[in-house]
Short mmCIF file of C-alpha atoms in Angstrom, two decimals:
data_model
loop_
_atom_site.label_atom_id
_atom_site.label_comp_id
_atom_site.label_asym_id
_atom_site.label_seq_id
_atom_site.Cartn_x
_atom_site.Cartn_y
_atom_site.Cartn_z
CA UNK A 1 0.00 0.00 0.00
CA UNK A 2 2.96 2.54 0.71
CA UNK A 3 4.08 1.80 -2.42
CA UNK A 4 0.86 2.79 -4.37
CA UNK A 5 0.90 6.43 -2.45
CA UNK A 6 4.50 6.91 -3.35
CA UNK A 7 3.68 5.87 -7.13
CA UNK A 8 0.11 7.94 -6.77
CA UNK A 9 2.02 11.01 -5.39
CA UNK A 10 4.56 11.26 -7.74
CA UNK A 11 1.99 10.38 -10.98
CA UNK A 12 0.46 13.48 -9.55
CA UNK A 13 3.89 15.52 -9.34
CA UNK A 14 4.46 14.71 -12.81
CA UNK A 15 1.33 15.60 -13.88
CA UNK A 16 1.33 19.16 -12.53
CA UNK A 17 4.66 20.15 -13.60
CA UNK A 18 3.77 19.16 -17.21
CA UNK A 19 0.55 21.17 -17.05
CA UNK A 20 2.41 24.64 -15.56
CA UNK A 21 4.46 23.77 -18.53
CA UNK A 22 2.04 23.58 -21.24
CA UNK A 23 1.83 26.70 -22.67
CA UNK A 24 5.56 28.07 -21.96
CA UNK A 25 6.44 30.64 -24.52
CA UNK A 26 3.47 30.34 -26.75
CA UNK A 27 1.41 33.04 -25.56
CA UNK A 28 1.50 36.56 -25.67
CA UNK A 29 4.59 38.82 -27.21
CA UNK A 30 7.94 38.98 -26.70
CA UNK A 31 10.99 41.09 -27.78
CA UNK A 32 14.69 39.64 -27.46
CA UNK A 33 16.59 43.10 -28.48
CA UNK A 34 20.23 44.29 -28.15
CA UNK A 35 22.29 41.03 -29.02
CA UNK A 36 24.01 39.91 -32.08
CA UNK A 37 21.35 38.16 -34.61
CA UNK A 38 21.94 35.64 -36.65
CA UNK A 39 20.55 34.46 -39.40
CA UNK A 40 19.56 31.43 -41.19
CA UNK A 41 22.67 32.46 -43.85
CA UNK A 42 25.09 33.32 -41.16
CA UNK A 43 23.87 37.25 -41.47
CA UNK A 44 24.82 39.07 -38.42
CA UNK A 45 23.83 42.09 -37.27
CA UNK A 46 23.02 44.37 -33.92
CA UNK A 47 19.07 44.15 -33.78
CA UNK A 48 15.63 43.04 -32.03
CA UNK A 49 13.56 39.62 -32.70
CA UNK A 50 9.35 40.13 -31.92
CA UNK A 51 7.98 37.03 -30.79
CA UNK A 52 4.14 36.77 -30.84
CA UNK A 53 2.19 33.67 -29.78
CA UNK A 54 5.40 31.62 -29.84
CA UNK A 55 6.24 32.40 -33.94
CA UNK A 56 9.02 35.10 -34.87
CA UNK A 57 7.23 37.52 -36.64
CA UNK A 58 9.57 40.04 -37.03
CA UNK A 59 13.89 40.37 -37.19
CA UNK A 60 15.51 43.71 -38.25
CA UNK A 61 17.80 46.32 -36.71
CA UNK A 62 14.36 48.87 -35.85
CA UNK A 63 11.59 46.04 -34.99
CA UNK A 64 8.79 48.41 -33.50
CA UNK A 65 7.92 46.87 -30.24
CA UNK A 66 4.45 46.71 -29.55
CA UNK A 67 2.44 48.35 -26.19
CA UNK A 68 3.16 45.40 -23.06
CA UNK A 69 5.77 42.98 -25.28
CA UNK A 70 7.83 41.69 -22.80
CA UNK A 71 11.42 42.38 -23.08
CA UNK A 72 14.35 40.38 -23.09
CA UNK A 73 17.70 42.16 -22.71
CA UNK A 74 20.45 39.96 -25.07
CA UNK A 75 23.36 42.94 -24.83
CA UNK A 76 26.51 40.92 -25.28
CA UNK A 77 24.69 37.69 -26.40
CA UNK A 78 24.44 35.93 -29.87
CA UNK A 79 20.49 35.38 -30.79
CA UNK A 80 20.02 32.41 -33.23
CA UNK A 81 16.54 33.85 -34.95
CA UNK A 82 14.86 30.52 -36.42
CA UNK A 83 17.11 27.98 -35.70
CA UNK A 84 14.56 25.48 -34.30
CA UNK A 85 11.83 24.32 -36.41
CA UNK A 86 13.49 25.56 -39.58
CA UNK A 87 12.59 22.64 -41.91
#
């Protein structure tokens, strides 16, 4: 019987982390600006990467950053724009 709580408890452990997890980075809008970008052809260049609903909408050296994006400071840091999930 202890055994069955132990295995019950951590089913439910496991089952909580992956639903706070769920939706990590897929909603709302995010700007990564100040680092080095880089491109899928090796292009590098000082600039900002918007992030809306988990898809990179736009890269550029003047991305306008829309009213409550959150903002991620890359200053010093390369930025890999499109690297995952590029096929």
């Amino acid at each position: 019987m202890k055994t069955f709580a132990q295995v019950a408890i951590a089913f439910l452990l496991c089952s909580i982390s992956l639903e706070a997890q769920a939706n990590v980075g897929q909603e709302g809008i995010f700007v990564i600006e100040g680092g080095t970008v880089v491109v899928g052809d090796g292009q590098q260049f000082e600039g900002s990467i918007l992030i809306r609903n988990g898809r990179i909408v736009d890269v550029g050296t003047s991305v306008a950053v829309p009213e409550g994006a959150v903002t991620i400071d890359a200053s010093g840091q390369f930025v890999y724009a499109g690297m995952i999930d590029s096929y």
